[in-house]
Structure formats: C-alpha cells, structure tokens
Amino acid sequence: MSAEDRAKAIGKNLEGKAQEIFGNITGNRKDQVEGKAKQAEASARHAAEDAKDAVKNLTNKAKRSIDKL
C-alpha cells in the first residue's frame, strides 16, 4: 500500500470515528450512520490496497523464480 493511500484511509477512518462519536453525543442518528459508513469505506480501501500489495508480491516472487531457471 502506498503511503499516500494508507494516509487517506487512516484519515477517512478517523473522520468516521469522530463523526460517529459526535452523533452519539448529540443523539444525531444521521451522523452516527455516516460515521460508520466512512469507517467501512476506510476498511474497504485498506482491503483493496492489501490485495494490490499481495498481487505485486506474488508477481515479484514469480519473476524471481523464473529468473532462477
């Protein structure tokens, strides 16, 4: 995962947590739900970047194996 993408996902997660907490304090259900949605988006971003990293690592491993032949 690139550092920039990781930072964006972390920022989105923090934003979501803050909004959810604000919603809990004020009793605003909309803020609670939107905060949780932002946290879910951040989690999805992390998963997508982890998948990209896994494919990249697998590709590099395959290239190294081919180079050994």
CSV table of C-alpha atoms in Angstrom, one decimal:
chain,number,residue,atom,x,y,z
A,1,MET,CA,0.0,0.0,0.0
A,2,SER,CA,1.4,3.4,-0.9
A,3,ALA,CA,2.0,5.7,2.0
A,4,GLU,CA,-0.4,8.3,0.5
A,5,ASP,CA,-3.3,5.7,0.1
A,6,ARG,CA,-2.7,4.4,3.6
A,7,ALA,CA,-2.8,8.0,5.0
A,8,LYS,CA,-6.0,8.7,3.1
A,9,ALA,CA,-7.6,5.5,4.5
A,10,ILE,CA,-6.5,6.3,8.1
A,11,GLY,CA,-7.8,9.9,7.7
A,12,LYS,CA,-11.2,8.6,6.5
A,13,ASN,CA,-11.3,6.2,9.4
A,14,LEU,CA,-10.6,8.9,11.9
A,15,GLU,CA,-13.1,11.2,10.3
A,16,GLY,CA,-15.7,8.5,10.5
A,17,LYS,CA,-14.9,7.7,14.2
A,18,ALA,CA,-15.2,11.4,15.1
A,19,GLN,CA,-18.5,11.8,13.2
A,20,GLU,CA,-19.9,8.7,14.9
A,21,ILE,CA,-18.8,9.9,18.3
A,22,PHE,CA,-20.3,13.3,17.7
A,23,GLY,CA,-23.5,11.6,16.6
A,24,ASN,CA,-23.6,9.5,19.8
A,25,ILE,CA,-23.1,12.6,21.9
A,26,THR,CA,-25.7,14.7,20.2
A,27,GLY,CA,-28.1,11.8,19.5
A,28,ASN,CA,-27.9,12.5,15.8
A,29,ARG,CA,-28.6,9.2,14.1
A,30,LYS,CA,-27.5,10.6,10.7
A,31,ASP,CA,-24.1,11.4,12.0
A,32,GLN,CA,-23.8,8.0,13.6
A,33,VAL,CA,-24.6,6.2,10.4
A,34,GLU,CA,-22.5,8.4,8.2
A,35,GLY,CA,-19.6,8.0,10.6
A,36,LYS,CA,-19.9,4.2,10.4
A,37,ALA,CA,-20.1,4.4,6.6
A,38,LYS,CA,-16.9,6.3,6.4
A,39,GLN,CA,-15.2,3.7,8.7
A,40,ALA,CA,-16.4,1.0,6.4
A,41,GLU,CA,-15.1,2.9,3.4
A,42,ALA,CA,-11.7,3.1,5.0
A,43,SER,CA,-11.7,-0.6,5.8
A,44,ALA,CA,-12.5,-1.3,2.1
A,45,ARG,CA,-9.7,1.0,1.0
A,46,HIS,CA,-7.3,-0.9,3.2
A,47,ALA,CA,-8.5,-4.3,1.9
A,48,ALA,CA,-8.1,-3.1,-1.7
A,49,GLU,CA,-4.6,-1.9,-1.1
A,50,ASP,CA,-3.7,-5.1,0.7
A,51,ALA,CA,-4.9,-7.1,-2.3
A,52,LYS,CA,-2.8,-4.9,-4.6
A,53,ASP,CA,0.2,-5.5,-2.4
A,54,ALA,CA,-0.4,-9.3,-2.4
A,55,VAL,CA,-0.6,-9.4,-6.2
A,56,LYS,CA,2.5,-7.3,-6.5
A,57,ASN,CA,4.4,-9.5,-4.1
A,58,LEU,CA,3.2,-12.7,-5.9
A,59,THR,CA,4.3,-11.2,-9.3
A,60,ASN,CA,7.7,-10.3,-7.9
A,61,LYS,CA,8.1,-13.8,-6.4
A,62,ALA,CA,7.1,-15.4,-9.8
A,63,LYS,CA,9.6,-13.2,-11.6
A,64,ARG,CA,12.4,-14.2,-9.2
A,65,SER,CA,11.6,-17.9,-9.7
A,66,ILE,CA,11.6,-17.5,-13.5
A,67,ASP,CA,15.0,-15.7,-13.3
A,68,LYS,CA,16.4,-18.7,-11.4
A,69,LEU,CA,15.6,-21.0,-14.3
